Amino acid sequence: MRKLWVLGVFGALAMLPFAALADTGDATSATLTLSGVIYITVTDEWEDMEIDQDAIAGMAGSYFTWGSITVKVKAMTDYKVWSGYFTDLTDEATEFENEDHVVALDDGIEYWLPYNSSFESITNPTQGFDWTGGFGTDMVTLFTGENNMPGGDEKTYTGKLDPSNLGDRTANETIQFTIVFVVEDTSI
């Protein structure tokens, strides 16, 4: 009788699925750290421009067209793209007539870029940087967007120069213009 009882227990256990006798769940975890949620690239066909007598004589409109600039933003958050410019001019005698109406970006709408002297402190603006300054009257909003992964948002602008606001210039003078694009995380 004892043998039948032991065989009965073994038989009953053999009929149970093996999963019922094993652990059937487990988990793992990992931490995702987002040290950056916005990526911007600027591609330019914004070449050096030389204004000579022929360019002045042939000028038909109010502004010189000055190449093109494409801005692409990929973001995992809501954002706003700001822009302004600075120059290498240091002599007060060579100030512009209206520094906020010298350089424009045009994508069907003209955005006149404000002169922003605080950009001069950026060590190398063409190699990426973290902007710690504020946003406001010394920059203009170009466009806004929201989470747009993976494709991103892209805008192409035609550069424009208003020569009437360059002030009194001399022959063979050079002015280095730098346009800066800053992306603000607006979800904060």
Short mmCIF file of C-alpha atoms in Angstrom, two decimals:
data_model
loop_
_atom_site.label_atom_id
_atom_site.label_comp_id
_atom_site.label_asym_id
_atom_site.label_seq_id
_atom_site.Cartn_x
_atom_site.Cartn_y
_atom_site.Cartn_z
CA MET A 1 0.00 0.00 0.00
CA ARG A 2 2.84 2.26 0.78
CA LYS A 3 4.30 1.70 -2.71
CA LEU A 4 1.01 2.61 -4.34
CA TRP A 5 0.75 5.75 -2.26
CA VAL A 6 4.30 6.88 -3.24
CA LEU A 7 3.66 6.00 -6.88
CA GLY A 8 0.38 7.95 -6.71
CA VAL A 9 2.20 11.06 -5.43
CA PHE A 10 4.85 10.74 -8.16
CA GLY A 11 2.12 10.20 -10.76
CA ALA A 12 0.19 13.27 -9.59
CA LEU A 13 3.35 15.38 -9.68
CA ALA A 14 4.17 14.11 -13.15
CA MET A 15 0.81 15.34 -14.40
CA LEU A 16 1.48 18.92 -13.22
CA PRO A 17 3.08 21.21 -15.80
CA PHE A 18 6.71 22.00 -15.04
CA ALA A 19 5.95 25.73 -15.11
CA ALA A 20 3.80 25.35 -12.03
CA LEU A 21 6.84 24.11 -10.15
CA ALA A 22 9.19 26.90 -11.39
CA ASP A 23 9.42 30.69 -10.85
CA THR A 24 7.41 32.27 -13.69
CA GLY A 25 8.32 35.96 -13.38
CA ASP A 26 11.33 38.22 -13.20
CA ALA A 27 12.21 41.84 -13.95
CA THR A 28 15.12 44.07 -14.78
CA SER A 29 15.54 47.82 -14.70
CA ALA A 30 17.83 50.47 -16.14
CA THR A 31 17.98 54.24 -15.81
CA LEU A 32 17.67 56.55 -18.82
CA THR A 33 19.49 59.85 -18.33
CA LEU A 34 18.60 62.66 -20.72
CA SER A 35 21.52 65.04 -20.63
CA GLY A 36 20.24 66.69 -23.79
CA VAL A 37 16.77 66.80 -25.33
CA ILE A 38 17.42 69.23 -28.20
CA TYR A 39 19.83 69.05 -31.13
CA ILE A 40 20.37 71.88 -33.63
CA THR A 41 22.41 71.98 -36.82
CA VAL A 42 23.11 75.00 -38.99
CA THR A 43 24.12 74.48 -42.60
CA ASP A 44 25.05 77.57 -44.48
CA GLU A 45 25.66 78.73 -47.99
CA TRP A 46 26.42 82.10 -46.45
CA GLU A 47 29.60 83.03 -48.25
CA ASP A 48 31.69 86.15 -47.91
CA MET A 49 30.23 89.11 -49.78
CA GLU A 50 32.12 91.97 -51.36
CA ILE A 51 30.31 95.19 -52.11
CA ASP A 52 32.02 97.00 -54.95
CA GLN A 53 31.02 99.84 -57.29
CA ASP A 54 29.31 97.46 -59.71
CA ALA A 55 27.23 95.95 -56.90
CA ILE A 56 26.19 99.41 -55.75
CA ALA A 57 25.37 100.55 -59.30
CA GLY A 58 23.42 97.37 -60.05
CA MET A 59 21.45 97.31 -56.83
CA ALA A 60 17.78 97.19 -57.80
CA GLY A 61 16.01 96.58 -54.51
CA SER A 62 16.44 97.81 -50.98
CA TYR A 63 18.66 94.97 -49.78
CA PHE A 64 21.50 92.77 -50.92
CA THR A 65 20.69 89.05 -50.96
CA TRP A 66 23.39 87.24 -49.01
CA GLY A 67 23.32 83.45 -49.38
CA SER A 68 21.16 80.99 -47.48
CA ILE A 69 21.16 79.32 -44.08
CA THR A 70 19.32 76.12 -43.11
CA VAL A 71 18.46 75.42 -39.47
CA LYS A 72 17.36 71.94 -38.38
CA VAL A 73 16.10 71.12 -34.89
CA LYS A 74 15.45 67.65 -33.50
CA ALA A 75 13.80 67.78 -30.11
CA MET A 76 12.18 65.57 -27.49
CA THR A 77 10.47 68.60 -25.98
CA ASP A 78 8.73 71.85 -26.93
CA TYR A 79 11.19 74.47 -28.12
CA LYS A 80 11.70 77.95 -29.53
CA VAL A 81 14.52 79.00 -31.88
CA TRP A 82 15.95 82.47 -31.24
CA SER A 83 18.53 84.38 -33.26
CA GLY A 84 20.63 87.51 -33.24
CA TYR A 85 24.01 88.58 -34.55
CA PHE A 86 27.22 90.28 -33.55
CA THR A 87 30.20 91.71 -35.42
CA ASP A 88 33.89 92.26 -34.87
CA LEU A 89 33.49 96.07 -34.90
CA THR A 90 34.93 97.66 -31.80
CA ASP A 91 35.37 101.32 -32.74
CA GLU A 92 32.40 103.45 -31.68
CA ALA A 93 33.06 105.72 -34.66
CA THR A 94 32.08 102.85 -36.95
CA GLU A 95 28.70 102.12 -35.42
CA PHE A 96 25.78 101.16 -37.64
CA GLU A 97 22.94 103.62 -38.28
CA ASN A 98 20.41 101.08 -36.97
CA GLU A 99 22.15 97.94 -35.71
CA ASP A 100 18.85 96.05 -35.45
CA HIS A 101 18.08 96.51 -39.16
CA VAL A 102 21.30 95.43 -40.86
CA VAL A 103 21.02 91.63 -41.25
CA ALA A 104 17.81 89.70 -41.92
CA LEU A 105 16.80 86.09 -42.41
CA ASP A 106 13.90 85.58 -44.81
CA ASP A 107 11.78 82.44 -45.28
CA GLY A 108 8.84 84.36 -46.76
CA ILE A 109 8.80 86.53 -43.65
CA GLU A 110 11.68 88.92 -42.97
CA TYR A 111 13.20 88.51 -39.51
CA TRP A 112 15.53 91.44 -38.82
CA LEU A 113 18.10 90.17 -36.37
CA PRO A 114 18.90 92.34 -33.38
CA TYR A 115 22.51 93.11 -32.61
CA ASN A 116 23.44 91.17 -29.45
CA SER A 117 26.73 92.15 -27.84
CA SER A 118 26.39 89.38 -25.24
CA PHE A 119 27.01 86.84 -28.03
CA GLU A 120 30.58 88.16 -28.26
CA SER A 121 31.42 86.19 -25.10
CA ILE A 122 30.76 82.85 -26.86
CA THR A 123 34.18 81.30 -27.39
CA ASN A 124 33.45 79.45 -30.64
CA PRO A 125 29.85 79.90 -31.80
CA THR A 126 30.29 77.71 -34.89
CA GLN A 127 31.24 74.64 -32.81
CA GLY A 128 28.20 74.40 -30.52
CA PHE A 129 27.83 75.96 -27.08
CA ASP A 130 25.58 76.10 -24.04
CA TRP A 131 23.77 79.43 -23.84
CA THR A 132 23.39 80.68 -20.28
CA GLY A 133 22.10 84.14 -21.15
CA GLY A 134 18.47 85.13 -21.15
CA PHE A 135 15.98 85.37 -23.98
CA GLY A 136 14.23 88.55 -24.95
CA THR A 137 14.68 91.81 -26.78
CA ASP A 138 18.25 91.08 -27.86
CA MET A 139 17.05 88.09 -29.94
CA VAL A 140 14.17 87.43 -32.33
CA THR A 141 12.03 84.28 -32.41
CA LEU A 142 12.42 82.47 -35.75
CA PHE A 143 10.17 79.46 -35.14
CA THR A 144 8.73 77.18 -32.47
CA GLY A 145 8.04 73.46 -32.38
CA GLU A 146 7.32 70.44 -30.27
CA ASN A 147 8.59 66.89 -29.93
CA ASN A 148 9.51 66.07 -33.50
CA MET A 149 11.60 62.91 -33.30
CA PRO A 150 12.95 61.33 -35.39
CA GLY A 151 12.64 63.66 -38.40
CA GLY A 152 13.03 67.11 -36.92
CA ASP A 153 11.94 70.52 -38.22
CA GLU A 154 13.93 72.35 -40.87
CA LYS A 155 13.79 75.96 -42.07
CA THR A 156 15.83 77.56 -44.84
CA TYR A 157 16.41 81.30 -44.80
CA THR A 158 17.79 83.73 -47.37
CA GLY A 159 20.24 86.17 -45.83
CA LYS A 160 19.69 89.87 -46.49
CA LEU A 161 21.83 92.93 -45.83
CA ASP A 162 20.47 96.48 -45.58
CA PRO A 163 23.37 98.70 -46.74
CA SER A 164 21.57 101.89 -45.71
CA ASN A 165 22.17 101.03 -42.05
CA LEU A 166 25.87 100.22 -42.31
CA GLY A 167 26.78 103.80 -41.40
CA ASP A 168 29.81 105.60 -42.79
CA ARG A 169 32.25 103.01 -44.13
CA THR A 170 35.66 103.22 -45.76
CA ALA A 171 37.01 101.42 -48.83
CA ASN A 172 38.72 98.07 -48.07
CA GLU A 173 37.02 97.84 -44.68
CA THR A 174 35.90 94.39 -43.58
CA ILE A 175 33.21 93.47 -41.09
CA GLN A 176 32.87 89.93 -39.74
CA PHE A 177 29.20 89.10 -39.09
CA THR A 178 28.26 86.09 -36.94
CA ILE A 179 24.64 84.96 -36.74
CA VAL A 180 23.88 82.94 -33.62
CA PHE A 181 20.98 80.49 -33.23
CA VAL A 182 19.86 79.50 -29.73
CA VAL A 183 17.20 76.89 -28.91
CA GLU A 184 15.15 77.33 -25.74
CA ASP A 185 13.44 74.38 -24.06
CA THR A 186 9.98 75.90 -23.53
CA SER A 187 8.59 72.98 -21.53
CA ILE A 188 10.56 74.03 -18.44
#
